Coordinates of C-alpha atoms in Angstrom, one line a residue:
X60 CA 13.5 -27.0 -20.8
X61 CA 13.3 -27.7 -17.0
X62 CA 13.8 -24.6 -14.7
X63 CA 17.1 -25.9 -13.5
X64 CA 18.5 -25.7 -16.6
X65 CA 17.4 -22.1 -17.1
X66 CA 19.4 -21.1 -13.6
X67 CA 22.2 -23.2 -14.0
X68 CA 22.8 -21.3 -17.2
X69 CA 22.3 -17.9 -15.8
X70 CA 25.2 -18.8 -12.9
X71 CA 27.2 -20.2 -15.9
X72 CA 26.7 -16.8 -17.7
X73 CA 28.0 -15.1 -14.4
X74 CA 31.3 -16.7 -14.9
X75 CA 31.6 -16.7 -18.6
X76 CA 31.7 -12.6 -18.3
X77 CA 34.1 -12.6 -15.3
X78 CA 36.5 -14.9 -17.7
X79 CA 35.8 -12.6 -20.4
X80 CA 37.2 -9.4 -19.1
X81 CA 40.0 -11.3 -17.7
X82 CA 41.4 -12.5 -20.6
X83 CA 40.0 -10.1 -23.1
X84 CA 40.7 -6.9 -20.9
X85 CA 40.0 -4.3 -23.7
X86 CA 36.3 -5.7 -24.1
X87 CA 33.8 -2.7 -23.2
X88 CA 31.7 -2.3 -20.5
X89 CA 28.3 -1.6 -22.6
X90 CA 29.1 -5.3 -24.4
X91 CA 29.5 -6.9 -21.1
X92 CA 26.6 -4.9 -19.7
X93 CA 24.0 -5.9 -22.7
X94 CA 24.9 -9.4 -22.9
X95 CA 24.4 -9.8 -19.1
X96 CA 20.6 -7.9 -19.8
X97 CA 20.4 -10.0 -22.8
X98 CA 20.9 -12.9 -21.1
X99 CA 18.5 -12.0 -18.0
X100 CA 15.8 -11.7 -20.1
X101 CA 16.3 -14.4 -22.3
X102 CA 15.8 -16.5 -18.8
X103 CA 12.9 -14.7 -17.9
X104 CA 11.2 -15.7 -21.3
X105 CA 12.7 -19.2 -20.9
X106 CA 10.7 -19.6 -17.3
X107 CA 7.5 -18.6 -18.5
X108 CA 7.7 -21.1 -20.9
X109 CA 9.7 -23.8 -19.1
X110 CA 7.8 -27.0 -17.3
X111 CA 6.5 -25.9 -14.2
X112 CA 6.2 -29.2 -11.8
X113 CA 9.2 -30.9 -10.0
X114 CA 9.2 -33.8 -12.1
X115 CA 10.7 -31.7 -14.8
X116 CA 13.6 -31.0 -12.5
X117 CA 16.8 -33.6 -12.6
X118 CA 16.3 -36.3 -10.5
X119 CA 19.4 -35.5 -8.3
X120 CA 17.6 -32.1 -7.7
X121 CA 14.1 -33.5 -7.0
X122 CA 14.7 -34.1 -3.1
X123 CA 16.0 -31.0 -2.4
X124 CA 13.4 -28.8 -4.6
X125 CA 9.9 -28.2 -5.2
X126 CA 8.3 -25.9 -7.7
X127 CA 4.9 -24.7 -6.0
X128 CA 3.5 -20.8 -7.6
X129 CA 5.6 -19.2 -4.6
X130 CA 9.0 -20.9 -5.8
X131 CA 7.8 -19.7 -9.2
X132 CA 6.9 -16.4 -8.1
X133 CA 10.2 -15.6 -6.3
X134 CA 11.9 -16.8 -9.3
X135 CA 10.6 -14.4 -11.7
X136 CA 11.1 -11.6 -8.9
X137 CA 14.5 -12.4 -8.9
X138 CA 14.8 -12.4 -12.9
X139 CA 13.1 -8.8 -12.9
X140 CA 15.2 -7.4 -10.6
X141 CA 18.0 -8.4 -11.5
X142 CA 17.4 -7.0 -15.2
X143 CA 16.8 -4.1 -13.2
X144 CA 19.8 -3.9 -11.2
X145 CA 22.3 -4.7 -14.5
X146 CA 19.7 -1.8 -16.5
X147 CA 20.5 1.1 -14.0
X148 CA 24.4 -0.4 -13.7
X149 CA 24.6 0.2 -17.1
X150 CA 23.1 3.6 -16.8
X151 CA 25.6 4.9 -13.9
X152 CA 28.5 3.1 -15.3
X153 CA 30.0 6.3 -16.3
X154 CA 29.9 7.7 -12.8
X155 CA 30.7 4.6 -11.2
X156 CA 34.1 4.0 -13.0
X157 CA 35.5 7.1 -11.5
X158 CA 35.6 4.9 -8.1
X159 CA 36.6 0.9 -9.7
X160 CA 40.1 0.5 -10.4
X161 CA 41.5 0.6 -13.6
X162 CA 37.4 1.6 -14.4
X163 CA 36.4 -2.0 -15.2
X164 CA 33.0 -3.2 -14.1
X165 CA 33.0 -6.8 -15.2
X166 CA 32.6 -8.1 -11.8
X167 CA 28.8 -5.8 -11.6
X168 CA 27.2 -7.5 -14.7
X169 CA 28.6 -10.6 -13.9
X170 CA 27.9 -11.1 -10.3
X171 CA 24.2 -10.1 -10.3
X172 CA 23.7 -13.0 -12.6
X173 CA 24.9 -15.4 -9.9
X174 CA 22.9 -13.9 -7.1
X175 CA 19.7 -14.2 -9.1
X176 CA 20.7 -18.2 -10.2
X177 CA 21.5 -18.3 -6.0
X178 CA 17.5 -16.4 -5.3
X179 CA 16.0 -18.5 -7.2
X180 CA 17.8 -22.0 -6.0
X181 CA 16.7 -20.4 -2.7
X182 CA 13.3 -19.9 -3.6
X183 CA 12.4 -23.6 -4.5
X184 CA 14.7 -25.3 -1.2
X185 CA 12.7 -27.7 0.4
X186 CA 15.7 -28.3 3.4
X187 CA 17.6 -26.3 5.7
X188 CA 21.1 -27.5 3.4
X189 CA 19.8 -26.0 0.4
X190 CA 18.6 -22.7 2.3
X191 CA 22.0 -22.3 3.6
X192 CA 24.0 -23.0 0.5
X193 CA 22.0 -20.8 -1.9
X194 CA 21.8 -18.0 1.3
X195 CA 25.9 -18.0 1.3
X196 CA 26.3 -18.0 -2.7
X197 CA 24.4 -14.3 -2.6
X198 CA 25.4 -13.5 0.5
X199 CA 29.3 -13.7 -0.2
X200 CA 28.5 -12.1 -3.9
X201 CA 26.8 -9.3 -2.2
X202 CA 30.1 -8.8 0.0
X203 CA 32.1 -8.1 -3.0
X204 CA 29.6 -5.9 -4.7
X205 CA 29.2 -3.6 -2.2
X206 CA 32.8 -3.2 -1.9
X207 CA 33.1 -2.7 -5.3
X208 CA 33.8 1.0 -5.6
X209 CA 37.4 0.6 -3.8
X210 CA 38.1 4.1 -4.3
X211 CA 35.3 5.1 -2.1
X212 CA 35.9 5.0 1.8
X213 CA 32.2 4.7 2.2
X214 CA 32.1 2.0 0.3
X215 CA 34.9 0.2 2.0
X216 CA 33.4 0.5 5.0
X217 CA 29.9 -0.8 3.8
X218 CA 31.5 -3.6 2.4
X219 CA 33.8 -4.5 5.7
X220 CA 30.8 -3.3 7.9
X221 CA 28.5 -6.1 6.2
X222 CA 30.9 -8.3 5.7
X223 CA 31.6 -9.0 9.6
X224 CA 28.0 -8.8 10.6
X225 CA 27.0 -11.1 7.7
X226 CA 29.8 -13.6 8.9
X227 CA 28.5 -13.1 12.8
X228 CA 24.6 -13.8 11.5
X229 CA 25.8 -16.9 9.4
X230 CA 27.1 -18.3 12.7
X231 CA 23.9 -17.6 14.4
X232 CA 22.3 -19.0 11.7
X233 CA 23.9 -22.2 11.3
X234 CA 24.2 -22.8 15.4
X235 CA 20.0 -22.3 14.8
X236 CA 20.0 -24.7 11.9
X237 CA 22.2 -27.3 14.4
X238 CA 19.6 -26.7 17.2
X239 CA 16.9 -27.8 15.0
X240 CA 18.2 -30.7 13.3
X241 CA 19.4 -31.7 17.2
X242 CA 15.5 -31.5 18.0
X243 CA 13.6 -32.6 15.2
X244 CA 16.2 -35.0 13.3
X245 CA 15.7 -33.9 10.0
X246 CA 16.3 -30.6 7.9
X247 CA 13.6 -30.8 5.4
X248 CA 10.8 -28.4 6.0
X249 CA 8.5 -31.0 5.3
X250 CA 10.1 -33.9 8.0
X251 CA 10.6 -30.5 10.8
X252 CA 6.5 -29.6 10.7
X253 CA 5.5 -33.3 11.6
X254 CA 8.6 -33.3 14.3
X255 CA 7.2 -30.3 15.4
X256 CA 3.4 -31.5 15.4
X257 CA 4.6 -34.4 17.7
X258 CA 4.0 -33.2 21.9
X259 CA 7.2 -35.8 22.1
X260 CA 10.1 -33.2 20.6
X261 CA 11.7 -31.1 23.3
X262 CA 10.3 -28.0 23.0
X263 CA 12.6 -25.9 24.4
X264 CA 15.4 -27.2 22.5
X265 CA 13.1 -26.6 19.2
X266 CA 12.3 -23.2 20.4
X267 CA 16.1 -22.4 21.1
X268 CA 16.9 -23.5 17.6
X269 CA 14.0 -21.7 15.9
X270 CA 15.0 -18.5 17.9
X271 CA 18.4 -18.9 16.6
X272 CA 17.3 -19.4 13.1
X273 CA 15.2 -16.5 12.9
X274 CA 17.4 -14.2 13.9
X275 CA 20.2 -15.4 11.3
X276 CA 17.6 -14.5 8.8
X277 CA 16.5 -11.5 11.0
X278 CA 20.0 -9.9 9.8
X279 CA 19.1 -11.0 6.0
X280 CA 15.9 -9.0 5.7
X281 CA 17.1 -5.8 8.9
X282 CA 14.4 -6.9 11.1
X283 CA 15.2 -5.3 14.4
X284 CA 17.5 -5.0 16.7
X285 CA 19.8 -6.9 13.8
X286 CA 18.9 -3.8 11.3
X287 CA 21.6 -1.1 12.3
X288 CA 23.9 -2.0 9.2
X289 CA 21.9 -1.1 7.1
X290 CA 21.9 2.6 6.6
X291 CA 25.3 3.2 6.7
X292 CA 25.5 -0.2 4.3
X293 CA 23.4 1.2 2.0
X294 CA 24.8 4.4 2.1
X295 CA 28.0 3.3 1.1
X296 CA 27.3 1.2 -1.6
X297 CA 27.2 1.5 -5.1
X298 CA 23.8 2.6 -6.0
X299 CA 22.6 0.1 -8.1
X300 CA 23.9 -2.8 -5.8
X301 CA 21.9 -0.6 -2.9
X302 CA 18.6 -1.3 -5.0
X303 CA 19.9 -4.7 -5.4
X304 CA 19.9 -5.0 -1.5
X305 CA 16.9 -3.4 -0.5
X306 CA 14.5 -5.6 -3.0
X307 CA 16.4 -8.7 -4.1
X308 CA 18.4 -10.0 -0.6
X309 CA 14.8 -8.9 1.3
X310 CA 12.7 -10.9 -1.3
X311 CA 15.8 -14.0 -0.8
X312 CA 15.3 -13.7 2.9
X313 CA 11.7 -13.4 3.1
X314 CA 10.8 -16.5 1.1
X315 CA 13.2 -18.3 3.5
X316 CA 11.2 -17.2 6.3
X317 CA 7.9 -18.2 4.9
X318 CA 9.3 -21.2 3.7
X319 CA 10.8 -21.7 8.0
X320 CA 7.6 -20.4 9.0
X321 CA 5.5 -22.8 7.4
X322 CA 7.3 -25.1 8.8
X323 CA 7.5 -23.7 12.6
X324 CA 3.4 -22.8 12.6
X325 CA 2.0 -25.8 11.0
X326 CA -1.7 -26.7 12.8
X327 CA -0.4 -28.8 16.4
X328 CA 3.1 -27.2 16.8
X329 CA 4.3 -27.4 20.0
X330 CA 6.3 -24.2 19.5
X331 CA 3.5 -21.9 17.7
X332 CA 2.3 -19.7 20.0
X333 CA 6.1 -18.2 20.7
X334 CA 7.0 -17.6 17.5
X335 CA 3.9 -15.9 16.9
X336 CA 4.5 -13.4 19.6
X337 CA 7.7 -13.0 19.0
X338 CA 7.1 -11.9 15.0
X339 CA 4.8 -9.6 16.4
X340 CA 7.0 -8.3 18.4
X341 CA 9.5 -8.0 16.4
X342 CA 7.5 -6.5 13.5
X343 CA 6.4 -3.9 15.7
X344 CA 9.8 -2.9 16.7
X345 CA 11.3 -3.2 13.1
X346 CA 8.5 -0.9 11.5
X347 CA 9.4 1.4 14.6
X348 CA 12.5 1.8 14.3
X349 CA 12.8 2.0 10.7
X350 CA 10.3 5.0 10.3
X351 CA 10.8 7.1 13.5
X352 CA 14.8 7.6 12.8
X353 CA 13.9 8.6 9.0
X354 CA 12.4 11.8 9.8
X355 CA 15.6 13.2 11.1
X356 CA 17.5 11.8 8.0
X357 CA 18.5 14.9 5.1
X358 CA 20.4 12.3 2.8
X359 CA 17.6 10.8 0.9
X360 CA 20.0 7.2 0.5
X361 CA 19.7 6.9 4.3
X362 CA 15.8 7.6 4.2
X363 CA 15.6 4.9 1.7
X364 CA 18.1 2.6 3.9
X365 CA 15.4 3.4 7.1
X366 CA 12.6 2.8 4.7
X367 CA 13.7 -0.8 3.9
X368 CA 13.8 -1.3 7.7
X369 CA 10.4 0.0 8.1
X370 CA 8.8 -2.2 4.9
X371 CA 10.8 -5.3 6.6
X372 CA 8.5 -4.4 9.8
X373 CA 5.1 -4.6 7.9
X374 CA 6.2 -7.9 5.9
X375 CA 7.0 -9.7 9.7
X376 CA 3.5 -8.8 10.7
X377 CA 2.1 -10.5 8.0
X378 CA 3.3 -13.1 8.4
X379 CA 2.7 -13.4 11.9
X380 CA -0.9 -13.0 10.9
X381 CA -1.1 -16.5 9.2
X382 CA -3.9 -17.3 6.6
X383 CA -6.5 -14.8 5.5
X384 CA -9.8 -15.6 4.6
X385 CA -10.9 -11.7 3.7
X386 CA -8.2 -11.7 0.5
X387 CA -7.8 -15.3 0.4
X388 CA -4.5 -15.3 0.5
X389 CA -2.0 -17.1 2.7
X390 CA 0.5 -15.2 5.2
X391 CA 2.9 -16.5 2.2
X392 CA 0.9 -14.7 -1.0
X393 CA 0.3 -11.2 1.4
X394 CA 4.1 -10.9 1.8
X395 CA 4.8 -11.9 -1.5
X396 CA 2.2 -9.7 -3.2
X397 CA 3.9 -6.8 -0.9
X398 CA 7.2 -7.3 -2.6
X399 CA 5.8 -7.3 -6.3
X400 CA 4.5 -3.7 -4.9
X401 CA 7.7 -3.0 -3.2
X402 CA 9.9 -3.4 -6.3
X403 CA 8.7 -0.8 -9.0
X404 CA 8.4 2.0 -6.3
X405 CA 12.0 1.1 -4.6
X406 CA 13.6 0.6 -8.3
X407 CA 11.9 3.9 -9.2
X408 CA 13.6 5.7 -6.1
X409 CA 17.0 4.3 -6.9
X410 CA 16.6 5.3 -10.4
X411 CA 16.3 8.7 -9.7
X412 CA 18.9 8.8 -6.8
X413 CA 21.5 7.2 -9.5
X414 CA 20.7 9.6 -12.5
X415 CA 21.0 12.3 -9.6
X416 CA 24.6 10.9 -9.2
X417 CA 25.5 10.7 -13.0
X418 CA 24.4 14.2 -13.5
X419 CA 27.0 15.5 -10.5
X420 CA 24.5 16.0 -8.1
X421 CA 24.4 14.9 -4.7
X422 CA 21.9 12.1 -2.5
X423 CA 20.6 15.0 0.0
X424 CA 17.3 16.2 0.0
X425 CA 18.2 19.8 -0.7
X426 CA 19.8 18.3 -3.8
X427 CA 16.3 17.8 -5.1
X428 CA 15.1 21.2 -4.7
X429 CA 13.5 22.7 -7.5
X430 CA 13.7 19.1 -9.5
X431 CA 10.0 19.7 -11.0
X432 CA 11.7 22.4 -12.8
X433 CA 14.7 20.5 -14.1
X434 CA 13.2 17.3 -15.3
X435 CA 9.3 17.5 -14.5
X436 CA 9.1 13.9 -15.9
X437 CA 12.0 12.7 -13.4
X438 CA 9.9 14.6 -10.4
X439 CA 6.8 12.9 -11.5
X440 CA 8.2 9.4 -11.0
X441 CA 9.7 10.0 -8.5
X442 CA 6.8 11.8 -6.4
X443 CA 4.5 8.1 -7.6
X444 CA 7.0 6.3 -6.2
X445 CA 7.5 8.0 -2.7
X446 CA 3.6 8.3 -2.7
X447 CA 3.4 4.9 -3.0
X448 CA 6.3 3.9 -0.2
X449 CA 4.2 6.6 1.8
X450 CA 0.9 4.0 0.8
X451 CA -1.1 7.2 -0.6
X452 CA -4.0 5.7 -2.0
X453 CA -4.5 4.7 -5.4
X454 CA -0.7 3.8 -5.6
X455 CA 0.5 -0.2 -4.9
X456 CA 2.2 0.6 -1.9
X457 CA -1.2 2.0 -0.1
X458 CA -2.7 -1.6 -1.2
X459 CA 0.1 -3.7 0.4
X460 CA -0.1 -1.9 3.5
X461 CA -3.9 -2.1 3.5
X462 CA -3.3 -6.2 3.0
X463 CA -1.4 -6.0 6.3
X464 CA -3.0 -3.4 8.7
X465 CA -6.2 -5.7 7.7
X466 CA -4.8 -9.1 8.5
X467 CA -4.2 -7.2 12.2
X468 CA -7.3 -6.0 12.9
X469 CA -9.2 -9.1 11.6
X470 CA -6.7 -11.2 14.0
X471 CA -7.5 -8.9 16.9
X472 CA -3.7 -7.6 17.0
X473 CA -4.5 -4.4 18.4
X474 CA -0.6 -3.7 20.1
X475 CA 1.1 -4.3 17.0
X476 CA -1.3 -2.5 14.5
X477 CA -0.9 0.7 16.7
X478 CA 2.5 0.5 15.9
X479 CA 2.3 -0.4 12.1
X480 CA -0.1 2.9 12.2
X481 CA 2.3 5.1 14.0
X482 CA 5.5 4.2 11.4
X483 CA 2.6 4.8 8.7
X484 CA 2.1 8.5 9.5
X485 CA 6.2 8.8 10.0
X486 CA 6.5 7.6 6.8
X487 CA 4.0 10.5 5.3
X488 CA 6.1 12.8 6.9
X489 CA 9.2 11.8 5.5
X490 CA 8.7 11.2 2.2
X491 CA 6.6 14.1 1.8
X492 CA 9.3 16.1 2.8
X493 CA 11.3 15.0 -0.2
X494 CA 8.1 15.5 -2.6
X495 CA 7.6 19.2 -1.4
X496 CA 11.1 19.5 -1.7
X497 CA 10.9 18.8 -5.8
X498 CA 8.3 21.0 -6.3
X499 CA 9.9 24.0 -4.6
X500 CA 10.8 27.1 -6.6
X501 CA 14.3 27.3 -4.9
X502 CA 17.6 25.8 -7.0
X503 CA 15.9 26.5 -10.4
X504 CA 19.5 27.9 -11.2
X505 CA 20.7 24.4 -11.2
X506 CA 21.7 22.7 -14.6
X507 CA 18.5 20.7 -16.7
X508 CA 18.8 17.2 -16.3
X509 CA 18.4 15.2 -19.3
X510 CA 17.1 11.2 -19.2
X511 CA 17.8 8.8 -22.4
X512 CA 14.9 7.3 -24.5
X513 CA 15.6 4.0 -22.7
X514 CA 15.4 5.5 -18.9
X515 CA 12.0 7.8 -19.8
X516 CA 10.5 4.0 -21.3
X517 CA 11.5 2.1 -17.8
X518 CA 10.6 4.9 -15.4
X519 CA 7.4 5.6 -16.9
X520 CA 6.7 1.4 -17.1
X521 CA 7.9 1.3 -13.3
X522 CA 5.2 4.1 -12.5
X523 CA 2.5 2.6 -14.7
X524 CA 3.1 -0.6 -12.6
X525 CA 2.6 1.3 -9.7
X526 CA -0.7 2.8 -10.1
X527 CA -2.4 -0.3 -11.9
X528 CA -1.5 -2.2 -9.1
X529 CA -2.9 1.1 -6.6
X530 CA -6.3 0.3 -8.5
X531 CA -6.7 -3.1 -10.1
X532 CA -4.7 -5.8 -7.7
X533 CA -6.8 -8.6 -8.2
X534 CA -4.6 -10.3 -11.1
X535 CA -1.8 -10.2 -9.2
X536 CA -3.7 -11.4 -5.9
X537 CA -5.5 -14.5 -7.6
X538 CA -2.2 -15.4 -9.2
X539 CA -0.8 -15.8 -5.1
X540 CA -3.9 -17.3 -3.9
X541 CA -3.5 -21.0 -2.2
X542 CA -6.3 -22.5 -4.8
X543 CA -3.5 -21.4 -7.4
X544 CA -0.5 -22.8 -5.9
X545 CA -2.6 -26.2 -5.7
X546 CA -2.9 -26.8 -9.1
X547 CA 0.8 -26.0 -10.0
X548 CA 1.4 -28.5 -7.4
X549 CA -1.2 -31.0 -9.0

């Protein structure tokens, strides 16, 4: 079975569901809900088993794909996630009809499933057409998911908020794309590194388009100044389609921007030296301005929503550190072995922000009060996974940050590692205000929280995750390395 087959059946899925509740309106939402899960992980059994080299691909897909280890990586990202994302849908659907009309949900097991066939079509582009065709297919889902609770103002105002600014960075983005093609005359990553190598492209007009380009996909993953959406976006959205945001559309974007990067950097190109300056830049000022705001945050969605920003800040400072030869691992496989970490703790957070919800409780940090005493389990998970966003050692996150802060100081990036330091010790402030706040003795009084066989089994996987990868990262880290992603290509 050839990995195209495997998406093109999960987008196919997508649709079946959405025809299913249409026409067969009294189906329930647990059927639709499992099948989609069912479905999700059939896929993800189907890839590890599937031909891994782009000869197995269709021929009309060949020229427009490659499957290298980071195309396969970013693939089976988006499969776990998205089993995830339709897991903790299915676990808030009974608070999350209150706010759908006519309390259907079809369209939130359904439209996952296209996303993730849209991630991972993304993940394997080897042109500028395919990036932009798979970027709109989740963007535009992602418009209509977090709108989906229409009988929440928030979320109608996340959803209009991010709809407009995802239109104006689409424009952006595609005027980028234009400039490029305009100066390099070709869209393939591949043909725009040796147009780029050559001193005879104008420079300034394949500077102006790379600008451009980067900050379309600046908006994608909240890199500043294009991150103010996202708190109030996140806010606003349904929970589960928050978590969805925060790790699947910043993994999407980020393997976009290695993929652009690669392409921008290569050894000889003319227009390395600004881009490099200006991710540093850039990173410094997203991981800024995503941790300093937090500590005045008291809802604990926003502090997530400023979190994200922060984490985007770290990932665009390594890759502006390029190749690096103390973990052997490229700019590429740091930023991608920083997601695998990002995902359990962020999914752990969201979980227990969304069980918070279906008990009747609220998303502000004095709504955790006294949490160890309600559901010590719940407050256990939930203190590894804010420990590890923190990068407390001995958790994944401190090991991601560690890759990065490294890459800096071996590359003599002194500016931007002070910075990446400062939005460090934020972060220990903030989350650790949350922690204490769980293990308080106040708002014992409030009602015991209960959690199914099935949520205890994922939490406690999720934190498991967490502190293997805190102390043993190396399988992860060899799987990521360049000598790895050559033989796949072999």
């Amino acid at each position: 079975m050839s990995v195209f087959t495997i998406e093109a059946g999960l987008a196919l899925l997508g649709l079946v569901l959405l025809l299913v509740e249409a026409f067969k309106p009294d189906i329930s939402r647990r059927t639709l809900g499992l099948t989609a899960i069912a479905g999700t992980a059939l896929a993800l059994v189907f890839l590890v088993f599937a031909k891994h080299d782009t000869a197995s691909l269709p021929s009309f897909m060949q020229p427009w794909h490659q499957l290298d280890t980071l195309a396969l990586f970013y693939k089976g990202f988006a499969l776990v996630i998205t089993l995830l994302v339709l897991w903790l849908t299915l676990e808030c659907a009974p608070y999350l009809t209150r706010f759908t009309v006519d309390g259907k949900l079809a369209e939130m097991f359904s439209l996952p499933l296209i996303v993730c066939a849209g991630m991972m079509w993304m993940a394997s582009a080897r042109d500028l057409v395919t990036v932009f065709v798979a970027l709109e297919l989740v963007t535009v889902s992602f418009y209509v998911l977090v709108a989906f609770a229409r009988k929440s103002a928030f979320s109608l105002e996340a959803g209009v908020k991010y709809l407009i600014l995802g239109a104006l960075s689409t424009g952006i983005l595609v005027y980028g794309i234009a400039w490029i093609y305009g100066a390099t005359g070709t869209m393939s990553f591949d043909g725009i590194a040796k147009a780029l190598a050559n001193p005879a492209t104008s420079k300034t007009a394949a500077l102006f388009g790379a600008a451009m380009l980067l900050c379309g996909l600046g908006f994608k993953v909240a890199a500043a100044p294009f991150h103010m959406w996202v708190p109030d976006v996140y806010q606003g959205a349904p929970t589960p389609v928050t978590a969805f945001l925060s790790v699947g559309s910043k993994a999407a974007g980020f393997v976009v921007l290695t993929r652009a990067l690669d392409a921008f950097l290569v050894e000889g190109s003319i227009i390395a030296t600004e881009i490099q300056a200006l991710l540093l830049v850039v990173g410094s000022l997203t991981a800024l301005l995503g941790s300093l705001p937090a500590i005045f945050q008291t809802s604990v969605k926003r502090l997530l929503a400023y979190s994200s920003i922060s984490h985007a800040g770290y990932l665009l400072l390594a890759l502006a550190c390029r190749d690096s030869a103390r973990f052997d691992l490229s700019s590429g496989g740091i930023v991608a072995f920083y997601l695998a970490t990002y995902l359990p703790m962020t999914v752990l957070g969201f979980l227990g922000l969304g069980l918070m919800r279906a008990n009747g409780l609220g998303e502000d940090i004095k709504d955790f009060t006294g949490l160890a005493k309600r559901n010590p389990l719940l407050a256990l998970v939930m203190t590894i996974s804010f420990a590890s966003l923190a990068g407390l050692p001995l958790t994944a996150g401190f090991i991601g940050k560690l890759f990065v802060f490294l890459g800096l100081a071996d590359h003599g990036y002194w500016g931007a590692l002070s910075c990446a330091v400062i939005a460090a010790a934020a972060g220990f402030y903030y989350y650790f205000k949350t922690i204490l706040a769980m293990y308080t003795t106040e708002g014992t009084d409030s009602p015991v929280l209960t959690l199914s066989t099935a949520t205890k089994s994922v939490a406690g996987v999720l934190a498991l995750a967490i502190l293997i990868l805190g102390v043993y990262p190396r399988p992860l880290q060899k799987v990521l390395t360049p000598t790895a992603t050559a033989v796949v290509a072999k």
